[in-house]
Amino acid sequence: MSLNDTLKNLRENGIDEAKRAERLQELNDLRVNLLGKKGPITKALRGMKDVPAEERPEIGTLANNVKNDIQAAIEEKMSELNDKLVAKKLEDEKIDVTLPATKQVQGTRHILNQTIEDIEQFFIGLGYEVAPGYEVEEDHYNFERLNIPKNHPARDMQDTFYLSDELLMRTQTSAQEGRDMEEHDFSNGPLKMISPGVVYRRDDDDATHSHQFHQIEGLVVDKNISMADLKGTLDALCRHVFGENREIRFRPSYFPFTEPSVEVDVSCFNCGGEGCRICKYTGWIEVLGAGLTHPNVLKMSGIDPQVYSGMAFGLGPERFAMLKYGVNDIRDFYLNDVRFLEQFKGVN
Amino acid sequence: MKISVNWLKEYIPVTHTVEEMADKVSLTGIESGPVNLGEELTNLVVGHITSITPHPDSDHLKVCQVDVGEDTDIQIVCGAPNVAEGQYVIVALHGAHLPDGIKIKRGKLRGQESNGMICGLDEVGVPAKYMPKEFENGIYVFDEPQTPGAEVYDLLGLKDKMVDMDITPNRADTLGMRGAAWEIGATYDEKPTFKQPELDNSKISDSQDVTAEVTEKELVPDYLLRELKGIKVGKSPLWMQRRLWNQNIRPVNSVVDAANYVMIEYGQPIQAYDLDKLQTKAITVKLAHNGDKLDLADETKVLDKNDLVIAAGDQILGLAGVMNGSVAAVDENTTNVLLEAGVFDGASVRKAAQRHDLRGDDSNRFEKGVDNGIVDEALVRATQLVDQFTEAKEISNVITGNFTKAEPTVIKGDFSHINHLMGLNLSNDEITKILKRLGFEVAAAGDALTVTIPTRRWDMSIEADVVEEVNRIYGYENLPNTLPAGMETRGGYSKKREFSNKLRNILLGAGLDEVINFSLLSKQDVEDFNTIQTEYTKLLHPMTEDHEYLRNSLIPGLVRNVAYNQARKNNDIGIFEQARIFDRPTDQDRPNEVEYISGAVSGNVVADSWNTEAQQADFYYVKGLVEEMLAFTNSDAEFTFVATDEYDNLHPGQTAKVLANGQVIGFIGKLHPNYQKAHAVAETFVFELNIDLLFGLNKKNVKAQSAPKYPSISRDLAILVEKDVENGQLVADIFANGGKYLRDVNIFDVYQGKNLKPNHKSLGYHLEFLNPNDTLTDEEVEKAFTLVKDSLVQKFNVEIR
Ligand SMILES: [Zn+2]
């Protein structure tokens, strides 16, 4: 058999063997056996010396092609076997994705704090500072500085826990107003603050009353503060909290430390104003009290009401949360049943 | 106060429904709601009883023939004791609807046909406590003949329509019909008209029996009296009675009713005394003596020297502005009467009414204020009505105990400033027009504005009040929405709040839920966890024993939460609270308010599941939470944990104080088994950290360093040591002797028990050495490791294994 034929035979047999291989090891062996230094191709090429010189390049090329073809056949088969192996492995590793997860539990912020922080973030965006006050406050700041002297009938509206003649558990976060106005340096620009925190009233605890609850007081004092500013600010707040399509309305009211004073209603987010159980069929829900800072309050803090004006508002996070999430009993906020707490995961 | 539309029509035209009016008044002035009395009532007519015969089969029933305006009388069986022939009564015909869903049907009563029902006032909607006493146990009988068959609703005010105004304390000017007419009138741009009361001058006499003296003039700016003599007390006319009972006032007699009526009409309380029952004719308004007694119809009040009283000599007639005693009450036999119109100090009245638990229509008005400008007119009106009803022979002039001339309030302001505060740009004319609608006088001079306020609006005193009036009548709905347009400000949280938020986030990330508890605790609670050793702070007048003291720890609240949850089978609990506790130094009245963050963990921290094994909460889990918070304080302080058995309600062997540079900043511990049992909680681990102290620590000055380029070398160390030697002591010693390249020491094994020397434990440590600037040699490491071992042997008598 000519060298030519021998090489062609080797090629045919080699490719054939590669195709028949069933395991990677066989292919590795085949490569070593056929293409290695001791393999038949190398051996056959030793007969090159008997080939006429002019035919040698042709045989050389043929030999290379034979090697490459066998190599290619082995690699092709290898990749085929590899694919099969991977496919089997994947099949073996298949899991039931509907089995429950390994728990990665994050705690839930208390819904009142979520409500408060949502409102805080809104006002921080408008340039307000968050300034909590004291929970134990002087009669002076809680009442007198808010234009509520001793014997004022408004003191009946909020029964107070006193610690002594002069000290009390604050009944309203407005108690912070006097302190903030005193401390503020108006040469640095307007005073814009909100004061969130806990307040206390001598109330029996029931579904709608709690002797402890939260309030957020807001106060802006500057040269040009108007009722329209108050309305625009609270309108934006109510849209932020209750939804973009809400409207607000003002109704005249009375607080000793604001003049004019208003109650603020938001259009019912449940029925959109048509009237339903939540809005008591009025289409409106009372959500907060507000007004322009009473000139006496400004004066007591050394601010000239002819030059400056202020707006103030106070809102109740419990009420906001009760309305927004349909909580029917204020006591739920303070019982801290984790099933109650955890339903508010990520609402704000 | 409920404003009857029929009454209101005497002053202003009314064309709207009460629903519309209530809405409009709510938006421009005073929160109001519509009241429609007796909407359900039907088929109620006047009946005339033409004859009565006894019921053949009953002792108490009577068979009445009643003219109800039809061709023939109808027969009605009636059981009322006061039914009699000739009476004009209320008849509910067959098919009539009464309150509470009651329907009247023709039928038989013990065999006798009955074609309806003769009704009492309470059966047609007048509350029993407001109807005349004489009809309490029977049917209502008209005083005057009425037209049989005519509807009774208007006669008795049964279907009155009213606007119920829920006033704020500053708007007591509307606690009278006339004030309410001004307010509603301003809303609809209708100016009310009132009739001036007049007396029959021919009866006025210059003589008078009584004298009036006011000793506390500053508490009683006005005190006016009038005598009426030779009167005949009877019943007041029906039109007045129906107005009174619809105001929740029981008609009594013509004098008392007239006085009450004037209070509703003018907002000015009026009192009446039987002149002949007075001990002396010298009336004084003065402070009581301790122990003076005021006799009321059903009880006796003991007075003290703070009580302002009306007295005739030693006889106490009444508590001024609050309530009159029964001693000089006007009754049907009264022939000479004394009428009183006074103004009494609000605070004094408020306190007296509270002290004696006697708040009522009078005190409600004096507390909030009355119109000083109409005291004399109201007295004239009361006198006129009494005279009209009782045909007095003689009327005295005004007897004055004190009189203060009421002056209108003058408020000065600027049109521009008023617009400014509203955020509007109304013309001067428009503002003037609005103020005139309210019945104010306005004088304008350029931008300057002078508003003269009648005495009936004593709530108005400054320009801001004018702003409110203009704005509300103009309509808040017409205000634009703007934002404050001043200089930009930088908003945000305080640094401390940001710091505490960071700590909260760590606990949330670890899966703890946030709770909020009450700050007011029981005495037991504050005694249980007084780890900060503070003086307690107590409320003067607590509501309950559960909420009597200001909390000095957040732990009692958290334990209550764990108990509440575990009682509801929420057994695995991890919760925390970030709030204030109250720390009061001995020499201070006011407690310091200190921010704390505290938590409680009970049950499993990793649940038992198909692919995980349950892991129970323990001391070290909680310590891990605390350490991570401490790491996030970014503080350069040295934090240490020191075992303590000082806290009564924590486990003496599983509690540590947490220290920063030697100062206690909190603790970690397991609840004492006795405390757990008493509070019905499973094994619970708690911690408490003082945020204020943590926040005050020096911050680390972090300078970035590249990750080490050279490899580390490690050594493992196994030792046997006495059980009571703490890991912390050993690690500190290892670091002390490990040289400057000792970078980390980790304990990987703790073993106590079998196969060990008694009272010993075996510990395994992994030491890691690293030179950040060069390759460490084994020789260097071996040298340091030997020093470590030698020291441990020497100091702690350990056995190297
Ligand atoms: Zn609704």
PDB file of N, CA, C and O in Angstrom, chain B residues 708-747:
ATOM      1  N   PRO B 708      -4.448  44.226  52.311  1.00  0.00           N
ATOM      2  CA  PRO B 708      -3.068  43.753  52.460  1.00  0.00           C
ATOM      3  C   PRO B 708      -2.594  42.963  51.233  1.00  0.00           C
ATOM      4  O   PRO B 708      -3.343  42.179  50.665  1.00  0.00           O
ATOM      5  N   LYS B 709      -1.321  43.207  50.839  1.00  0.00           N
ATOM      6  CA  LYS B 709      -0.767  42.526  49.670  1.00  0.00           C
ATOM      7  C   LYS B 709      -0.041  41.249  50.063  1.00  0.00           C
ATOM      8  O   LYS B 709       0.234  40.405  49.227  1.00  0.00           O
ATOM      9  N   TYR B 710       0.362  41.152  51.358  1.00  0.00           N
ATOM     10  CA  TYR B 710       1.175  40.014  51.782  1.00  0.00           C
ATOM     11  C   TYR B 710       0.304  38.979  52.476  1.00  0.00           C
ATOM     12  O   TYR B 710      -0.683  39.323  53.122  1.00  0.00           O
ATOM     13  N   PRO B 711       0.696  37.708  52.337  1.00  0.00           N
ATOM     14  CA  PRO B 711      -0.148  36.657  52.938  1.00  0.00           C
ATOM     15  C   PRO B 711      -0.037  36.636  54.463  1.00  0.00           C
ATOM     16  O   PRO B 711       0.971  37.050  55.020  1.00  0.00           O
ATOM     17  N   SER B 712      -1.101  36.159  55.095  1.00  0.00           N
ATOM     18  CA  SER B 712      -1.068  36.045  56.549  1.00  0.00           C
ATOM     19  C   SER B 712      -0.627  34.633  56.927  1.00  0.00           C
ATOM     20  O   SER B 712      -0.679  33.717  56.115  1.00  0.00           O
ATOM     21  N   ILE B 713      -0.186  34.486  58.175  1.00  0.00           N
ATOM     22  CA  ILE B 713       0.187  33.164  58.698  1.00  0.00           C
ATOM     23  C   ILE B 713      -0.679  32.922  59.919  1.00  0.00           C
ATOM     24  O   ILE B 713      -0.896  33.834  60.730  1.00  0.00           O
ATOM     25  N   SER B 714      -1.200  31.688  60.070  1.00  0.00           N
ATOM     26  CA  SER B 714      -2.064  31.466  61.226  1.00  0.00           C
ATOM     27  C   SER B 714      -1.550  30.324  62.093  1.00  0.00           C
ATOM     28  O   SER B 714      -0.768  29.472  61.648  1.00  0.00           O
ATOM     29  N   ARG B 715      -1.969  30.356  63.334  1.00  0.00           N
ATOM     30  CA  ARG B 715      -1.634  29.312  64.306  1.00  0.00           C
ATOM     31  C   ARG B 715      -2.910  28.960  65.060  1.00  0.00           C
ATOM     32  O   ARG B 715      -3.687  29.840  65.398  1.00  0.00           O
ATOM     33  N   ASP B 716      -3.108  27.701  65.344  1.00  0.00           N
ATOM     34  CA  ASP B 716      -4.224  27.306  66.199  1.00  0.00           C
ATOM     35  C   ASP B 716      -3.704  26.981  67.585  1.00  0.00           C
ATOM     36  O   ASP B 716      -2.614  26.441  67.740  1.00  0.00           O
ATOM     37  N   LEU B 717      -4.508  27.353  68.560  1.00  0.00           N
ATOM     38  CA  LEU B 717      -4.109  27.200  69.951  1.00  0.00           C
ATOM     39  C   LEU B 717      -5.231  26.503  70.687  1.00  0.00           C
ATOM     40  O   LEU B 717      -6.371  26.985  70.692  1.00  0.00           O
ATOM     41  N   ALA B 718      -4.934  25.335  71.305  1.00  0.00           N
ATOM     42  CA  ALA B 718      -5.965  24.650  72.095  1.00  0.00           C
ATOM     43  C   ALA B 718      -5.520  24.640  73.536  1.00  0.00           C
ATOM     44  O   ALA B 718      -4.376  24.290  73.834  1.00  0.00           O
ATOM     45  N   ILE B 719      -6.388  25.073  74.415  1.00  0.00           N
ATOM     46  CA  ILE B 719      -5.981  25.152  75.821  1.00  0.00           C
ATOM     47  C   ILE B 719      -7.054  24.558  76.721  1.00  0.00           C
ATOM     48  O   ILE B 719      -8.238  24.506  76.372  1.00  0.00           O
ATOM     49  N   LEU B 720      -6.607  24.164  77.897  1.00  0.00           N
ATOM     50  CA  LEU B 720      -7.525  23.705  78.939  1.00  0.00           C
ATOM     51  C   LEU B 720      -7.385  24.711  80.076  1.00  0.00           C
ATOM     52  O   LEU B 720      -6.277  25.033  80.498  1.00  0.00           O
ATOM     53  N   VAL B 721      -8.503  25.241  80.534  1.00  0.00           N
ATOM     54  CA  VAL B 721      -8.431  26.310  81.529  1.00  0.00           C
ATOM     55  C   VAL B 721      -9.606  26.187  82.498  1.00  0.00           C
ATOM     56  O   VAL B 721     -10.633  25.581  82.157  1.00  0.00           O
ATOM     57  N   GLU B 722      -9.433  26.735  83.695  1.00  0.00           N
ATOM     58  CA  GLU B 722     -10.529  26.664  84.677  1.00  0.00           C
ATOM     59  C   GLU B 722     -11.777  27.347  84.125  1.00  0.00           C
ATOM     60  O   GLU B 722     -11.697  28.364  83.450  1.00  0.00           O
ATOM     61  N   LYS B 723     -12.906  26.806  84.526  1.00  0.00           N
ATOM     62  CA  LYS B 723     -14.184  27.197  83.939  1.00  0.00           C
ATOM     63  C   LYS B 723     -14.502  28.686  84.090  1.00  0.00           C
ATOM     64  O   LYS B 723     -15.091  29.300  83.208  1.00  0.00           O
ATOM     65  N   ASP B 724     -14.097  29.287  85.216  1.00  0.00           N
ATOM     66  CA  ASP B 724     -14.509  30.665  85.484  1.00  0.00           C
ATOM     67  C   ASP B 724     -13.666  31.712  84.750  1.00  0.00           C
ATOM     68  O   ASP B 724     -13.992  32.890  84.763  1.00  0.00           O
ATOM     69  N   VAL B 725     -12.582  31.271  84.122  1.00  0.00           N
ATOM     70  CA  VAL B 725     -11.781  32.247  83.376  1.00  0.00           C
ATOM     71  C   VAL B 725     -12.574  32.654  82.132  1.00  0.00           C
ATOM     72  O   VAL B 725     -13.075  31.810  81.398  1.00  0.00           O
ATOM     73  N   GLU B 726     -12.716  34.001  81.915  1.00  0.00           N
ATOM     74  CA  GLU B 726     -13.537  34.478  80.804  1.00  0.00           C
ATOM     75  C   GLU B 726     -12.726  34.571  79.519  1.00  0.00           C
ATOM     76  O   GLU B 726     -11.554  34.961  79.531  1.00  0.00           O
ATOM     77  N   ASN B 727     -13.393  34.290  78.453  1.00  0.00           N
ATOM     78  CA  ASN B 727     -12.801  34.436  77.127  1.00  0.00           C
ATOM     79  C   ASN B 727     -12.194  35.830  76.948  1.00  0.00           C
ATOM     80  O   ASN B 727     -11.112  35.981  76.403  1.00  0.00           O
ATOM     81  N   GLY B 728     -12.888  36.833  77.428  1.00  0.00           N
ATOM     82  CA  GLY B 728     -12.436  38.205  77.239  1.00  0.00           C
ATOM     83  C   GLY B 728     -11.064  38.433  77.853  1.00  0.00           C
ATOM     84  O   GLY B 728     -10.203  39.101  77.261  1.00  0.00           O
ATOM     85  N   GLN B 729     -10.844  37.843  79.052  1.00  0.00           N
ATOM     86  CA  GLN B 729      -9.550  37.987  79.705  1.00  0.00           C
ATOM     87  C   GLN B 729      -8.455  37.327  78.864  1.00  0.00           C
ATOM     88  O   GLN B 729      -7.373  37.885  78.691  1.00  0.00           O
ATOM     89  N   LEU B 730      -8.746  36.127  78.364  1.00  0.00           N
ATOM     90  CA  LEU B 730      -7.757  35.373  77.595  1.00  0.00           C
ATOM     91  C   LEU B 730      -7.402  36.096  76.302  1.00  0.00           C
ATOM     92  O   LEU B 730      -6.229  36.252  75.968  1.00  0.00           O
ATOM     93  N   VAL B 731      -8.431  36.573  75.599  1.00  0.00           N
ATOM     94  CA  VAL B 731      -8.181  37.248  74.326  1.00  0.00           C
ATOM     95  C   VAL B 731      -7.363  38.512  74.546  1.00  0.00           C
ATOM     96  O   VAL B 731      -6.428  38.810  73.802  1.00  0.00           O
ATOM     97  N   ALA B 732      -7.703  39.239  75.619  1.00  0.00           N
ATOM     98  CA  ALA B 732      -6.944  40.457  75.913  1.00  0.00           C
ATOM     99  C   ALA B 732      -5.477  40.104  76.149  1.00  0.00           C
ATOM    100  O   ALA B 732      -4.570  40.808  75.677  1.00  0.00           O
ATOM    101  N   ASP B 733      -5.231  39.000  76.850  1.00  0.00           N
ATOM    102  CA  ASP B 733      -3.856  38.609  77.136  1.00  0.00           C
ATOM    103  C   ASP B 733      -3.141  38.154  75.857  1.00  0.00           C
ATOM    104  O   ASP B 733      -1.965  38.456  75.664  1.00  0.00           O
ATOM    105  N   ILE B 734      -3.873  37.444  75.013  1.00  0.00           N
ATOM    106  CA  ILE B 734      -3.271  37.003  73.744  1.00  0.00           C
ATOM    107  C   ILE B 734      -2.829  38.213  72.924  1.00  0.00           C
ATOM    108  O   ILE B 734      -1.709  38.283  72.428  1.00  0.00           O
ATOM    109  N   PHE B 735      -3.693  39.204  72.857  1.00  0.00           N
ATOM    110  CA  PHE B 735      -3.337  40.420  72.104  1.00  0.00           C
ATOM    111  C   PHE B 735      -2.165  41.142  72.767  1.00  0.00           C
ATOM    112  O   PHE B 735      -1.284  41.681  72.099  1.00  0.00           O
ATOM    113  N   ALA B 736      -2.151  41.129  74.100  1.00  0.00           N
ATOM    114  CA  ALA B 736      -1.099  41.847  74.815  1.00  0.00           C
ATOM    115  C   ALA B 736       0.271  41.248  74.520  1.00  0.00           C
ATOM    116  O   ALA B 736       1.278  41.949  74.551  1.00  0.00           O
ATOM    117  N   ASN B 737       0.297  39.942  74.236  1.00  0.00           N
ATOM    118  CA  ASN B 737       1.584  39.293  74.053  1.00  0.00           C
ATOM    119  C   ASN B 737       1.854  38.865  72.612  1.00  0.00           C
ATOM    120  O   ASN B 737       2.924  38.333  72.330  1.00  0.00           O
ATOM    121  N   GLY B 738       0.908  39.056  71.748  1.00  0.00           N
ATOM    122  CA  GLY B 738       1.028  38.515  70.386  1.00  0.00           C
ATOM    123  C   GLY B 738       1.867  39.354  69.450  1.00  0.00           C
ATOM    124  O   GLY B 738       2.046  38.983  68.295  1.00  0.00           O
ATOM    125  N   GLY B 739       2.363  40.483  69.927  1.00  0.00           N
ATOM    126  CA  GLY B 739       3.206  41.305  69.073  1.00  0.00           C
ATOM    127  C   GLY B 739       2.403  42.119  68.075  1.00  0.00           C
ATOM    128  O   GLY B 739       1.182  41.982  67.967  1.00  0.00           O
ATOM    129  N   LYS B 740       3.109  43.000  67.330  1.00  0.00           N
ATOM    130  CA  LYS B 740       2.376  43.968  66.518  1.00  0.00           C
ATOM    131  C   LYS B 740       1.769  43.348  65.263  1.00  0.00           C
ATOM    132  O   LYS B 740       0.950  43.961  64.604  1.00  0.00           O
ATOM    133  N   TYR B 741       2.185  42.117  64.912  1.00  0.00           N
ATOM    134  CA  TYR B 741       1.621  41.525  63.693  1.00  0.00           C
ATOM    135  C   TYR B 741       0.409  40.642  63.967  1.00  0.00           C
ATOM    136  O   TYR B 741      -0.191  40.115  63.041  1.00  0.00           O
ATOM    137  N   LEU B 742       0.089  40.454  65.251  1.00  0.00           N
ATOM    138  CA  LEU B 742      -1.123  39.670  65.550  1.00  0.00           C
ATOM    139  C   LEU B 742      -2.334  40.514  65.155  1.00  0.00           C
ATOM    140  O   LEU B 742      -2.549  41.590  65.680  1.00  0.00           O
ATOM    141  N   ARG B 743      -3.060  39.979  64.231  1.00  0.00           N
ATOM    142  CA  ARG B 743      -4.104  40.804  63.632  1.00  0.00           C
ATOM    143  C   ARG B 743      -5.487  40.402  64.126  1.00  0.00           C
ATOM    144  O   ARG B 743      -6.378  41.217  64.301  1.00  0.00           O
ATOM    145  N   ASP B 744      -5.672  39.130  64.364  1.00  0.00           N
ATOM    146  CA  ASP B 744      -7.017  38.671  64.700  1.00  0.00           C
ATOM    147  C   ASP B 744      -6.948  37.433  65.575  1.00  0.00           C
ATOM    148  O   ASP B 744      -6.040  36.608  65.393  1.00  0.00           O
ATOM    149  N   VAL B 745      -7.875  37.331  66.526  1.00  0.00           N
ATOM    150  CA  VAL B 745      -7.987  36.132  67.353  1.00  0.00           C
ATOM    151  C   VAL B 745      -9.444  35.687  67.312  1.00  0.00           C
ATOM    152  O   VAL B 745     -10.324  36.466  67.659  1.00  0.00           O
ATOM    153  N   ASN B 746      -9.674  34.483  66.860  1.00  0.00           N
ATOM    154  CA  ASN B 746     -11.049  33.963  66.818  1.00  0.00           C
ATOM    155  C   ASN B 746     -11.167  32.716  67.655  1.00  0.00           C
ATOM    156  O   ASN B 746     -10.311  31.833  67.577  1.00  0.00           O
ATOM    157  N   ILE B 747     -12.225  32.645  68.440  1.00  0.00           N
ATOM    158  CA  ILE B 747     -12.447  31.414  69.181  1.00  0.00           C
ATOM    159  C   ILE B 747     -13.290  30.508  68.300  1.00  0.00           C
ATOM    160  O   ILE B 747     -14.287  30.938  67.730  1.00  0.00           O
TER     161      ILE B 747
END
